[in-house]
JSON list of N, CA and C in Angstrom, two decimals:
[
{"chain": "O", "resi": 1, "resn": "UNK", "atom": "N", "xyz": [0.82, -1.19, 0.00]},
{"chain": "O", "resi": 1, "resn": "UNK", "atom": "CA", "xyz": [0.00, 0.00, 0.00]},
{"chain": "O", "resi": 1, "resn": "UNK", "atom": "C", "xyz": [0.86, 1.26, 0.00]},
{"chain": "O", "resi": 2, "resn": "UNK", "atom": "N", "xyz": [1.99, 1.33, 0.70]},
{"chain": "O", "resi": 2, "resn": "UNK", "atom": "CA", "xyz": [2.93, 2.09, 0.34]},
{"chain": "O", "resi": 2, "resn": "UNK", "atom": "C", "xyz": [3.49, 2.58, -0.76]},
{"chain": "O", "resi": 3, "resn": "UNK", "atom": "N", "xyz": [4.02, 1.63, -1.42]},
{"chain": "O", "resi": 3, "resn": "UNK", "atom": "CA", "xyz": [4.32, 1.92, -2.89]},
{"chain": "O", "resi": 3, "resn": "UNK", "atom": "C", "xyz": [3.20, 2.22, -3.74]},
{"chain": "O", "resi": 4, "resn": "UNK", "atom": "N", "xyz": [1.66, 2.06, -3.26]},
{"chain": "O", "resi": 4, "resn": "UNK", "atom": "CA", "xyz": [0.69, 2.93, -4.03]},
{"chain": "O", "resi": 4, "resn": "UNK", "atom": "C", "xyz": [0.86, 4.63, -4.02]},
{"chain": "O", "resi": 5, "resn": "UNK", "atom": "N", "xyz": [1.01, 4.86, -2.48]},
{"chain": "O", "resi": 5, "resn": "UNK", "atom": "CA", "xyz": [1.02, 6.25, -2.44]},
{"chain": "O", "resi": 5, "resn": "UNK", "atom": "C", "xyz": [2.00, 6.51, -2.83]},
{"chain": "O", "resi": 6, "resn": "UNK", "atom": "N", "xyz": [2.87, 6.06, -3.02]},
{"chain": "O", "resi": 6, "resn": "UNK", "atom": "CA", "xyz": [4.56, 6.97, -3.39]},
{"chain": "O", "resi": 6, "resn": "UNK", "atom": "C", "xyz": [4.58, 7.20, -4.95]},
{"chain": "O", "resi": 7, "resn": "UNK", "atom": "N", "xyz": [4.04, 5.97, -5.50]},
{"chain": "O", "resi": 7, "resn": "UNK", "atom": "CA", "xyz": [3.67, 6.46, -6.99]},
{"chain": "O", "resi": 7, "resn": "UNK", "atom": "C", "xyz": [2.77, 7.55, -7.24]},
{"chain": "O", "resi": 8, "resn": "UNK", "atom": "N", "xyz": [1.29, 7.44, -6.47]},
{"chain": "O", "resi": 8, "resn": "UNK", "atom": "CA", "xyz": [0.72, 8.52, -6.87]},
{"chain": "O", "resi": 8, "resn": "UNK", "atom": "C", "xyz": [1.66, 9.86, -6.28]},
{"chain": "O", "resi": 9, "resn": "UNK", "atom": "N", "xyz": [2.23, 9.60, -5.47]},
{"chain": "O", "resi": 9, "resn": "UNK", "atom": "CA", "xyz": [2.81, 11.17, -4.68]},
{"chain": "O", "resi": 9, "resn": "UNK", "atom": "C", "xyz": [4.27, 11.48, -6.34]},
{"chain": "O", "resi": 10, "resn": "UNK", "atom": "N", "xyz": [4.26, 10.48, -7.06]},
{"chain": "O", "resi": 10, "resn": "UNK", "atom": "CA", "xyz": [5.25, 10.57, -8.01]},
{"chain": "O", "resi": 10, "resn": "UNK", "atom": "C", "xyz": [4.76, 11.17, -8.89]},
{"chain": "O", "resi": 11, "resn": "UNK", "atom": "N", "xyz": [3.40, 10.28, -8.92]},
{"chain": "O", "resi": 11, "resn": "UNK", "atom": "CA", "xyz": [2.97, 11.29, -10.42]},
{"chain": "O", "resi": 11, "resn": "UNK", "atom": "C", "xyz": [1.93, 12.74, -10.18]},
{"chain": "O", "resi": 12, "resn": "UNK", "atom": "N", "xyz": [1.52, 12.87, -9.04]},
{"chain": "O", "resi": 12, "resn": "UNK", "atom": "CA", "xyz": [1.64, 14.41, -8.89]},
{"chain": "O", "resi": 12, "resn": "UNK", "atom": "C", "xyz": [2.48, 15.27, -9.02]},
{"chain": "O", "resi": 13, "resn": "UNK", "atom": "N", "xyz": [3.88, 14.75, -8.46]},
{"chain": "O", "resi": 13, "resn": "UNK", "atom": "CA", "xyz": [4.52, 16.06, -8.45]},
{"chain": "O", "resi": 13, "resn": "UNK", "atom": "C", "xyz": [5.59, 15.60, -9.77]},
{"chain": "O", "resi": 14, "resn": "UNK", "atom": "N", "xyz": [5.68, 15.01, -10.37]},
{"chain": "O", "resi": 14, "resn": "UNK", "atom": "CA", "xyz": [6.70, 14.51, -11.19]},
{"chain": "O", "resi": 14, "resn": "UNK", "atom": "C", "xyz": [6.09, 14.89, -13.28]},
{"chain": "O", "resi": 15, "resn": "UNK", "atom": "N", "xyz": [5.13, 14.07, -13.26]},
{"chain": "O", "resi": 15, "resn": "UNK", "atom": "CA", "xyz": [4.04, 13.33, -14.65]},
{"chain": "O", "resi": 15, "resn": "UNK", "atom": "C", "xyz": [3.62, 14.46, -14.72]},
{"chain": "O", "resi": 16, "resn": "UNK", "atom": "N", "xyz": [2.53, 14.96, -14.03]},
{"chain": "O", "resi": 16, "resn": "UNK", "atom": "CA", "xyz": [1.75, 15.91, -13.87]},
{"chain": "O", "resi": 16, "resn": "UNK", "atom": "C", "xyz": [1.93, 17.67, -14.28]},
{"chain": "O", "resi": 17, "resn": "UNK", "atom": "N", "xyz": [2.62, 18.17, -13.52]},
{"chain": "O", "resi": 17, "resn": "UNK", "atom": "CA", "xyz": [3.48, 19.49, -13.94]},
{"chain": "O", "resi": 17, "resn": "UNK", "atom": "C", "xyz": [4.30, 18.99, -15.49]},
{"chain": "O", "resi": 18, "resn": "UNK", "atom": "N", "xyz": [4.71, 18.38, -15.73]},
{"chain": "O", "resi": 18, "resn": "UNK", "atom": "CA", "xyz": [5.70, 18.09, -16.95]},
{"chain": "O", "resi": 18, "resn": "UNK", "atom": "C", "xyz": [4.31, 17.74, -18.24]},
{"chain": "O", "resi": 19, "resn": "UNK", "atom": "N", "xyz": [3.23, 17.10, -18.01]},
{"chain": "O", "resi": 19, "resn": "UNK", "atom": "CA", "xyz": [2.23, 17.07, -18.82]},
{"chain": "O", "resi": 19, "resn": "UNK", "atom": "C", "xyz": [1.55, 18.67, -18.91]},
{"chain": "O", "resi": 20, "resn": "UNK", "atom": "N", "xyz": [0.91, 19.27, -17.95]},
{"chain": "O", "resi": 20, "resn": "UNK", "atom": "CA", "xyz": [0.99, 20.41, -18.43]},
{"chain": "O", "resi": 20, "resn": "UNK", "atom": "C", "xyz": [1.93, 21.33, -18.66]},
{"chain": "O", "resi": 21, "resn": "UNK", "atom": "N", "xyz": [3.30, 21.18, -18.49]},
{"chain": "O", "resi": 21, "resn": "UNK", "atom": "CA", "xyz": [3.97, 21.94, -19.24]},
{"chain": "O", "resi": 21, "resn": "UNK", "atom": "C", "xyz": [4.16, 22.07, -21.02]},
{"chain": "O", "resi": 22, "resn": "UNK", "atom": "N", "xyz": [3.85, 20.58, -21.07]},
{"chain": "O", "resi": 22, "resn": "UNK", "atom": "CA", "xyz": [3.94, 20.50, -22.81]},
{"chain": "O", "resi": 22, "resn": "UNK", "atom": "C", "xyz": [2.30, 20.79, -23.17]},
{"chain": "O", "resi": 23, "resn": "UNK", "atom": "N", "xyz": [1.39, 20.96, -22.75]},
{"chain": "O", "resi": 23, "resn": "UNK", "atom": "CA", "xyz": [0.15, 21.22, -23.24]},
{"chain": "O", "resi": 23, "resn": "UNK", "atom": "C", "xyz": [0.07, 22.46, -23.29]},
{"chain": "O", "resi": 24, "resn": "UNK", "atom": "N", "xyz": [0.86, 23.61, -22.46]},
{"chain": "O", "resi": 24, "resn": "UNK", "atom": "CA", "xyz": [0.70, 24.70, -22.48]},
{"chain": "O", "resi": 24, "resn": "UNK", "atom": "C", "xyz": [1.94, 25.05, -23.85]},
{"chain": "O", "resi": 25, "resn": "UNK", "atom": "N", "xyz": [2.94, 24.31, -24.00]},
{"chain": "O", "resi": 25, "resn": "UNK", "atom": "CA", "xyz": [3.37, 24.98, -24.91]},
{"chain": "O", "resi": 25, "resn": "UNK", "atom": "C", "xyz": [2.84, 24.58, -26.20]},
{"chain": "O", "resi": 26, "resn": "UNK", "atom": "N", "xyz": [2.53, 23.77, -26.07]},
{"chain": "O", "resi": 26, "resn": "UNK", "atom": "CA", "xyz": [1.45, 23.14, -27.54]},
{"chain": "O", "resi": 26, "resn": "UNK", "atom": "C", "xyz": [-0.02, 24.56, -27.92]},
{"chain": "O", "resi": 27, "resn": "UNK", "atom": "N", "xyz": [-0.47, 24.64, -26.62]},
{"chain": "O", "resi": 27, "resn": "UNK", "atom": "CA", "xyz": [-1.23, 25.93, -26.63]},
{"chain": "O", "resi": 27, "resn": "UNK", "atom": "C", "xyz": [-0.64, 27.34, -27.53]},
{"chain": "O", "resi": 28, "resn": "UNK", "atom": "N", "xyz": [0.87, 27.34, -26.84]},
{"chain": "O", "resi": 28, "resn": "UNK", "atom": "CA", "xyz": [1.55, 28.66, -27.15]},
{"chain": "O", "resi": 28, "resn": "UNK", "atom": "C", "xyz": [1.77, 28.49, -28.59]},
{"chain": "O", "resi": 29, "resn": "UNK", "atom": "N", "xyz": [2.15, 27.57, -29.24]},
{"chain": "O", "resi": 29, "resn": "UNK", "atom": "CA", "xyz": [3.01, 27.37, -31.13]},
{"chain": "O", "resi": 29, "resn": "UNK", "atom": "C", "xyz": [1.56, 27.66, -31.28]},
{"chain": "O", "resi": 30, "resn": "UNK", "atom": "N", "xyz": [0.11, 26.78, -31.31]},
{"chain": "O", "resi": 30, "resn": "UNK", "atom": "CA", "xyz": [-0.88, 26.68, -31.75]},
{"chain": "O", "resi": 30, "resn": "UNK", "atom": "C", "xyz": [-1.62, 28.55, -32.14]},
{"chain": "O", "resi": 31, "resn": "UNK", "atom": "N", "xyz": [-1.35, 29.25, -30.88]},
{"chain": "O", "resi": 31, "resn": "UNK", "atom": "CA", "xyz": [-1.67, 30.41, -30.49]},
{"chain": "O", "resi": 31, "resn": "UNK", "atom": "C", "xyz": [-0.83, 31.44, -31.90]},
{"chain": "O", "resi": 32, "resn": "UNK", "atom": "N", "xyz": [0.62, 31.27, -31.85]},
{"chain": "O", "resi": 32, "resn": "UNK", "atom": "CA", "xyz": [1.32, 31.60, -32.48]},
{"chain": "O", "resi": 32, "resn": "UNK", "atom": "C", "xyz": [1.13, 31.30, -34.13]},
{"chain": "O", "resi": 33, "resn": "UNK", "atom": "N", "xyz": [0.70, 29.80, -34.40]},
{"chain": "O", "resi": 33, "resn": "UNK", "atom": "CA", "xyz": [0.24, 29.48, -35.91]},
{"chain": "O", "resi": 33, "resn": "UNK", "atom": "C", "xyz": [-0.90, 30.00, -36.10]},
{"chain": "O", "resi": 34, "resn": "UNK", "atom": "N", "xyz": [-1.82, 30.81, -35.50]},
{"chain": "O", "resi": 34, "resn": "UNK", "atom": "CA", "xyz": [-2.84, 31.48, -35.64]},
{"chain": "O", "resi": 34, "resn": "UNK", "atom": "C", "xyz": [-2.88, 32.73, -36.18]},
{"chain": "O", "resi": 35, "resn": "UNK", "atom": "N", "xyz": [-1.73, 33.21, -35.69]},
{"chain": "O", "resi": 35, "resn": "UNK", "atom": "CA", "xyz": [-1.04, 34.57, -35.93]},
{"chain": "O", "resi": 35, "resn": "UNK", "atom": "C", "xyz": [-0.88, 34.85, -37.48]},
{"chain": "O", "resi": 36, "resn": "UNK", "atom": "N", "xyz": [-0.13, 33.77, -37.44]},
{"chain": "O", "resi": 36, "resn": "UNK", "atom": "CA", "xyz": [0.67, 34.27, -38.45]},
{"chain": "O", "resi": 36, "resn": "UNK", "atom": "C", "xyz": [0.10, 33.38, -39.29]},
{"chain": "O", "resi": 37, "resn": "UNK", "atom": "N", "xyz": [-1.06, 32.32, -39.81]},
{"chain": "O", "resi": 37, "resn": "UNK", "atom": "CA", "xyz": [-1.70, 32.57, -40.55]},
{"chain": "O", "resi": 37, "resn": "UNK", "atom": "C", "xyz": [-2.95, 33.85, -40.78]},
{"chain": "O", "resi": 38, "resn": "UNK", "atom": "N", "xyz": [-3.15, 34.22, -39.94]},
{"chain": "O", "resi": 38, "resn": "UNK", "atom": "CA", "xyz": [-3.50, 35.55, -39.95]},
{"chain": "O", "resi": 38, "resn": "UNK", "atom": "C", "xyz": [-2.96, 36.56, -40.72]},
{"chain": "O", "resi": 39, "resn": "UNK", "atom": "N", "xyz": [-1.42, 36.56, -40.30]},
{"chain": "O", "resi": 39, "resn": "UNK", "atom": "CA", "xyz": [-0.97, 37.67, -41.37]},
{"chain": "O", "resi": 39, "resn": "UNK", "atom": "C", "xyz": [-0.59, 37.59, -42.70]},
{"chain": "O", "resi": 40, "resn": "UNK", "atom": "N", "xyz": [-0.47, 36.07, -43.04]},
{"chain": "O", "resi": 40, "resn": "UNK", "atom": "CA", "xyz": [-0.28, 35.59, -43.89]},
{"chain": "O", "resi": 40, "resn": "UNK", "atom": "C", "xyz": [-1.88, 35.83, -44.86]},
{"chain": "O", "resi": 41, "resn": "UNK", "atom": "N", "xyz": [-2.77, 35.73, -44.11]},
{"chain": "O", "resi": 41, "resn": "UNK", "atom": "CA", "xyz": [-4.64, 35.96, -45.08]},
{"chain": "O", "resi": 41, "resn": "UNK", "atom": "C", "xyz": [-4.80, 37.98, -45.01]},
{"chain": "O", "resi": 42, "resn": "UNK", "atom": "N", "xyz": [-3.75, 38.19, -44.90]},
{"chain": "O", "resi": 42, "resn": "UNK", "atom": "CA", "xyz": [-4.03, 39.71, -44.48]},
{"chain": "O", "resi": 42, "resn": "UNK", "atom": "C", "xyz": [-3.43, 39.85, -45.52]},
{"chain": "O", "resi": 43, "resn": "UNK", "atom": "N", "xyz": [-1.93, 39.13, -45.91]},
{"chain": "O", "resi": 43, "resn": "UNK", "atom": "CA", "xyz": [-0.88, 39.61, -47.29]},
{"chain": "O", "resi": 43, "resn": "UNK", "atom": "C", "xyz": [-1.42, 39.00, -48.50]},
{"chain": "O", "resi": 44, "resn": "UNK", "atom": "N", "xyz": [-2.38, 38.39, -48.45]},
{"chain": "O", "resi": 44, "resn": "UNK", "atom": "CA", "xyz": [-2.29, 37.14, -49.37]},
{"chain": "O", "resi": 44, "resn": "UNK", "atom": "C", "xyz": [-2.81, 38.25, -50.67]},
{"chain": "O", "resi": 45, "resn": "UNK", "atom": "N", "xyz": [-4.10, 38.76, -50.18]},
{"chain": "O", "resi": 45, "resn": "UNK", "atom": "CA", "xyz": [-4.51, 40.47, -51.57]},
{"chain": "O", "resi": 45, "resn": "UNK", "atom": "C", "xyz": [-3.29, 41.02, -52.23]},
{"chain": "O", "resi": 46, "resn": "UNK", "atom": "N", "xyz": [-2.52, 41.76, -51.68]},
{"chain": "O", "resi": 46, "resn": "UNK", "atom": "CA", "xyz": [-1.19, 41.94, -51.46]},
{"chain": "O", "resi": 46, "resn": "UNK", "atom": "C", "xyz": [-0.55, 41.63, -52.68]},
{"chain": "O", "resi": 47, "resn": "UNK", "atom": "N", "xyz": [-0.23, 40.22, -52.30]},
{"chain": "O", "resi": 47, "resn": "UNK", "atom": "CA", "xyz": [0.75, 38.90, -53.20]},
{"chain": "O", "resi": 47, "resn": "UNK", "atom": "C", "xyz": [-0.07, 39.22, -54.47]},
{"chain": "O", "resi": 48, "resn": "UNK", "atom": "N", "xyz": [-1.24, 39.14, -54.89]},
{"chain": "O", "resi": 48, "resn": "UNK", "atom": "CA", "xyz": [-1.71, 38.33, -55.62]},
{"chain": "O", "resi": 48, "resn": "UNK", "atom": "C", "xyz": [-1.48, 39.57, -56.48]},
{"chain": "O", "resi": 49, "resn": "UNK", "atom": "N", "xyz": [-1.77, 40.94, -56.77]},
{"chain": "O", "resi": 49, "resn": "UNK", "atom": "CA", "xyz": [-1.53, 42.06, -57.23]},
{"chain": "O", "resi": 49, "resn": "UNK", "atom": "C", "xyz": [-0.37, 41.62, -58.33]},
{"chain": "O", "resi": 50, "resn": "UNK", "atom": "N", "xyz": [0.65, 41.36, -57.69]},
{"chain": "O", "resi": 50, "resn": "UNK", "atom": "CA", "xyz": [2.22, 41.15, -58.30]},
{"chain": "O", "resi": 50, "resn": "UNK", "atom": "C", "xyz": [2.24, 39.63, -58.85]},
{"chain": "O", "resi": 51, "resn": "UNK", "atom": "N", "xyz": [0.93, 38.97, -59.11]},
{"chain": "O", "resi": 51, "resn": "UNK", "atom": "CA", "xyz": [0.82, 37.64, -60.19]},
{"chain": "O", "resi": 51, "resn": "UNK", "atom": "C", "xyz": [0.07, 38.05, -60.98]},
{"chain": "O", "resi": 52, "resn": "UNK", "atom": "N", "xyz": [-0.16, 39.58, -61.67]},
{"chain": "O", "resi": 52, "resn": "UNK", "atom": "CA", "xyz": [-0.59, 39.99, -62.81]},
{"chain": "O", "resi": 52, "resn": "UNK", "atom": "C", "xyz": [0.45, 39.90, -63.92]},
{"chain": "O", "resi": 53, "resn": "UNK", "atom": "N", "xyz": [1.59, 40.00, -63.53]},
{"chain": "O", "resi": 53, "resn": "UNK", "atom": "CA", "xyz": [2.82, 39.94, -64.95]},
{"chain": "O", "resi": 53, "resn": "UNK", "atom": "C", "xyz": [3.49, 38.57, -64.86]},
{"chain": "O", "resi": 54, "resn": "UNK", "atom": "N", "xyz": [2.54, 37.60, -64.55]},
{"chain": "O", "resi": 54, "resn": "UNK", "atom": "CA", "xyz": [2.99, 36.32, -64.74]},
{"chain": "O", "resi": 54, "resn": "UNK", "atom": "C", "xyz": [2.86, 35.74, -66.15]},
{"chain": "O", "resi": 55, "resn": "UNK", "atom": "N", "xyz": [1.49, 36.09, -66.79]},
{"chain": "O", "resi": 55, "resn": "UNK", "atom": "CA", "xyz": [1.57, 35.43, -68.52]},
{"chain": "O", "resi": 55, "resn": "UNK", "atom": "C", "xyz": [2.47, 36.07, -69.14]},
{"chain": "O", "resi": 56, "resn": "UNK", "atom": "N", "xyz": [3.28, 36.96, -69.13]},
{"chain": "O", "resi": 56, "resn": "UNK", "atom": "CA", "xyz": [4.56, 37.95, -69.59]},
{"chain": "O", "resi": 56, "resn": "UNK", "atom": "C", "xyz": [5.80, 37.34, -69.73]},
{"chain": "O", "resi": 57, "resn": "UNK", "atom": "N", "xyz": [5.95, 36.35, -68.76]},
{"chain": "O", "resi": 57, "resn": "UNK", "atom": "CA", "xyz": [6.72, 35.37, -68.21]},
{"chain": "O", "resi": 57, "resn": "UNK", "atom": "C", "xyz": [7.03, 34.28, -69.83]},
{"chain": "O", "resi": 58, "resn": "UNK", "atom": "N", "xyz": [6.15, 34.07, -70.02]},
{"chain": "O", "resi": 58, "resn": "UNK", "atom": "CA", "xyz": [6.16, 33.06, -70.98]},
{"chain": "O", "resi": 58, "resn": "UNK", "atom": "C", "xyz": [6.66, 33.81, -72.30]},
{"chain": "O", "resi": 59, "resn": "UNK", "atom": "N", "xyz": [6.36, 35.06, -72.79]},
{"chain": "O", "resi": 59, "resn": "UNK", "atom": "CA", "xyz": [6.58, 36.04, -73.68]},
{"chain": "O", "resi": 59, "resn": "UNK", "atom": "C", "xyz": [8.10, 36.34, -73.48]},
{"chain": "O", "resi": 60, "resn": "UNK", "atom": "N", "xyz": [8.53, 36.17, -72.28]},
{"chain": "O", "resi": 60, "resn": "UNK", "atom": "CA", "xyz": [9.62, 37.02, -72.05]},
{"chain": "O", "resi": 60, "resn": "UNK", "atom": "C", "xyz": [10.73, 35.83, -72.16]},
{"chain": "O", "resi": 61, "resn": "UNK", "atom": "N", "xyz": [10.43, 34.28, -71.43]},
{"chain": "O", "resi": 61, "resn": "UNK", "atom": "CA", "xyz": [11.36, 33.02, -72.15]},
{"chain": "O", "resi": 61, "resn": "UNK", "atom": "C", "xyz": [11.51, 33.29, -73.09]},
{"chain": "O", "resi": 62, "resn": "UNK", "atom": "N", "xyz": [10.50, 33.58, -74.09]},
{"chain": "O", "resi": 62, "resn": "UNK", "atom": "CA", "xyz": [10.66, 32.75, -75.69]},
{"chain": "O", "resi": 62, "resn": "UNK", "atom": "C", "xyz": [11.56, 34.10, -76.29]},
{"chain": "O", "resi": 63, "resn": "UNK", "atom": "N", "xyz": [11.90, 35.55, -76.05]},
{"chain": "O", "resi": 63, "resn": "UNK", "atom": "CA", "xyz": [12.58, 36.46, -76.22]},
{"chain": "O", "resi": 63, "resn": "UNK", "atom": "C", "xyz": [13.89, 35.68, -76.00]},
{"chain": "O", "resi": 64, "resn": "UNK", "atom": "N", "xyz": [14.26, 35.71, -74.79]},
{"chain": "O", "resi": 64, "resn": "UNK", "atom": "CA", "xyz": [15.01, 34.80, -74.47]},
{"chain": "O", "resi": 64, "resn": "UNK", "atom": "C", "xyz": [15.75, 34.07, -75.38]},
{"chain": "O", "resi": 65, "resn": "UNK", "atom": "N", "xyz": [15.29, 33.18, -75.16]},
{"chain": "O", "resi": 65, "resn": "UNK", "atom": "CA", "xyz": [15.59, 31.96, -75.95]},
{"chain": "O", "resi": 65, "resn": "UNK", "atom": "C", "xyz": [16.27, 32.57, -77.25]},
{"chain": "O", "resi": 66, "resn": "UNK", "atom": "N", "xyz": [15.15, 33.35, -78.60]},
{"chain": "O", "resi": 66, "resn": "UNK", "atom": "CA", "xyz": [15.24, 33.91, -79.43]},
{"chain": "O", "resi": 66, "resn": "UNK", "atom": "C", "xyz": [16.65, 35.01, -79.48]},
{"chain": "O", "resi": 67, "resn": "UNK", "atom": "N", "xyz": [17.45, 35.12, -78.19]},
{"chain": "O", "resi": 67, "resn": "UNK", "atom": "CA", "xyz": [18.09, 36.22, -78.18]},
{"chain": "O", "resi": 67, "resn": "UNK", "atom": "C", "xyz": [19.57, 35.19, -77.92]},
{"chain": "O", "resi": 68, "resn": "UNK", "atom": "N", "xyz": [19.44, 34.24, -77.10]},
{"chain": "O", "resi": 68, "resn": "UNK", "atom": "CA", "xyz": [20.58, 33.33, -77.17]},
{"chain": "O", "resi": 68, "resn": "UNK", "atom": "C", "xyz": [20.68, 32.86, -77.98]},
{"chain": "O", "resi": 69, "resn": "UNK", "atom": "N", "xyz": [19.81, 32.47, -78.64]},
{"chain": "O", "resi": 69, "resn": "UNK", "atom": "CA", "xyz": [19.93, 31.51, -80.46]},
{"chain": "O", "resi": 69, "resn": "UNK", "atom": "C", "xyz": [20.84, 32.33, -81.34]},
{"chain": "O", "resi": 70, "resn": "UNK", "atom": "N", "xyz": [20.21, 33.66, -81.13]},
{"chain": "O", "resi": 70, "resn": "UNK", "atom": "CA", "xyz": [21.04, 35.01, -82.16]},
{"chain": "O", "resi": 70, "resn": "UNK", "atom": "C", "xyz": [22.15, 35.41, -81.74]},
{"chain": "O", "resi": 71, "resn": "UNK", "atom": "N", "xyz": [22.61, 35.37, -80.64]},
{"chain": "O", "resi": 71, "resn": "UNK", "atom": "CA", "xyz": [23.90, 35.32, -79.81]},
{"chain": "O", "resi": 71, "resn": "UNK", "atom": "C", "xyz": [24.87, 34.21, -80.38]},
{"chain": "O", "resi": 72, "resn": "UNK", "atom": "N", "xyz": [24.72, 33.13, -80.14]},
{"chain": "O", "resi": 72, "resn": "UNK", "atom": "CA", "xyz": [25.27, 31.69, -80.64]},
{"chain": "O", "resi": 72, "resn": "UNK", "atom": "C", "xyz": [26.00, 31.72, -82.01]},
{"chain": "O", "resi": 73, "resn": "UNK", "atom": "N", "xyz": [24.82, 32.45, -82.69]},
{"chain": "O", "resi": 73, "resn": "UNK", "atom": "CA", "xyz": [25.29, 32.71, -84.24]},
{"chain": "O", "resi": 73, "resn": "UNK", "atom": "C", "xyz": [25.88, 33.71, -84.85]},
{"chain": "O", "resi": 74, "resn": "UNK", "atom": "N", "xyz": [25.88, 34.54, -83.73]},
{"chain": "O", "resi": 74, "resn": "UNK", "atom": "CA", "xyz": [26.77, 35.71, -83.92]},
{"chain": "O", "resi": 74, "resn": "UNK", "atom": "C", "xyz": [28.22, 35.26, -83.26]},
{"chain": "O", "resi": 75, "resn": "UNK", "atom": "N", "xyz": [28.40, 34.25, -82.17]},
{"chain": "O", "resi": 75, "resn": "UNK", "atom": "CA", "xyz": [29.77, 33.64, -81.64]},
{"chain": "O", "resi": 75, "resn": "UNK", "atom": "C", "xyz": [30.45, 32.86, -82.59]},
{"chain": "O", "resi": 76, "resn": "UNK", "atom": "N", "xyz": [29.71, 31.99, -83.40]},
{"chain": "O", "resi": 76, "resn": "UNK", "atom": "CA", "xyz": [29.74, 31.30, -84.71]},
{"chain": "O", "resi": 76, "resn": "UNK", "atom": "C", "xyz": [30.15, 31.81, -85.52]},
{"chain": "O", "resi": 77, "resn": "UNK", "atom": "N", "xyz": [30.00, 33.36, -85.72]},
{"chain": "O", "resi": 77, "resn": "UNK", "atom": "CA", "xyz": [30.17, 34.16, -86.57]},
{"chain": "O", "resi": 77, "resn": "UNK", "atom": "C", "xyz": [31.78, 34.60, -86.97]},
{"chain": "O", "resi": 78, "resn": "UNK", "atom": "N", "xyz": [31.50, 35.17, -85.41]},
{"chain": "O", "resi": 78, "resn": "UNK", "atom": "CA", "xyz": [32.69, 35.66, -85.20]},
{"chain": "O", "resi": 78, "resn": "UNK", "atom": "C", "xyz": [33.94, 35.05, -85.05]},
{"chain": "O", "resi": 79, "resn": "UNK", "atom": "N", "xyz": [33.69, 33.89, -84.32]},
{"chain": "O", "resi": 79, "resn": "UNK", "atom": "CA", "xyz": [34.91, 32.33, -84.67]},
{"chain": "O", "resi": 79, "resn": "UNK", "atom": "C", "xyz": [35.59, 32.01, -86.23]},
{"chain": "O", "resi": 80, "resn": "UNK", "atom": "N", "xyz": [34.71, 32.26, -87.05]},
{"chain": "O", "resi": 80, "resn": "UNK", "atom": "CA", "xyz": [34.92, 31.99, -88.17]},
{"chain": "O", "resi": 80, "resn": "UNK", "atom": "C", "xyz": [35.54, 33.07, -88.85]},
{"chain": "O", "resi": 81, "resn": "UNK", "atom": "N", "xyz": [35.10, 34.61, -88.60]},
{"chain": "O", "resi": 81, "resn": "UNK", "atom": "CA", "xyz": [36.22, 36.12, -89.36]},
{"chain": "O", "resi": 81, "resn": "UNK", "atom": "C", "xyz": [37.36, 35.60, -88.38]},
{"chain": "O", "resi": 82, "resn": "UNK", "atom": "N", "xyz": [37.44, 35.23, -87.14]},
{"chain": "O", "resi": 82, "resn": "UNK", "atom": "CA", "xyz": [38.60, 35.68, -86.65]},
{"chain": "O", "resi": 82, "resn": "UNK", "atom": "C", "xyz": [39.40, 34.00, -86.71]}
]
């Protein structure tokens, strides 16, 4: 009967405080991921403004591309006068 109470007297002062210590910090990140999805649904209008010159994107590869091809053949070019 002894070793009943000494366990429970263990896991009061031992289990107990250490279980709510991690529930409260589980509280605190949880509290905190709230936040800052918060500010994250506050920026999100924001963001989306500056994904208007995204189809441009595709216009602006194929320039690209078109401009290294003409480059290449101008290196080609020039390999060959000199």
């Amino acid at each position: 009967m002894l070793l009943w109470w000494l366990g429970n007297l263990v896991l009061l002062v031992v289990v107990v405080p250490v279980v709510v210590k991690l529930l409260l910090d589980v509280v605190v990140a949880a509290g905190k991921s709230k936040r800052v999805a918060a500010d994250l649904a506050s920026a999100g209008p924001v963001l989306v403004r500056h994904l208007d010159a995204v189809p441009e994107l595709i216009e602006t590869q194929q320039l690209v591309h078109e401009t290294t091809a003409g480059l290449a053949r101008y290196g080609a070019a020039l390999d060959r006068i000199l």
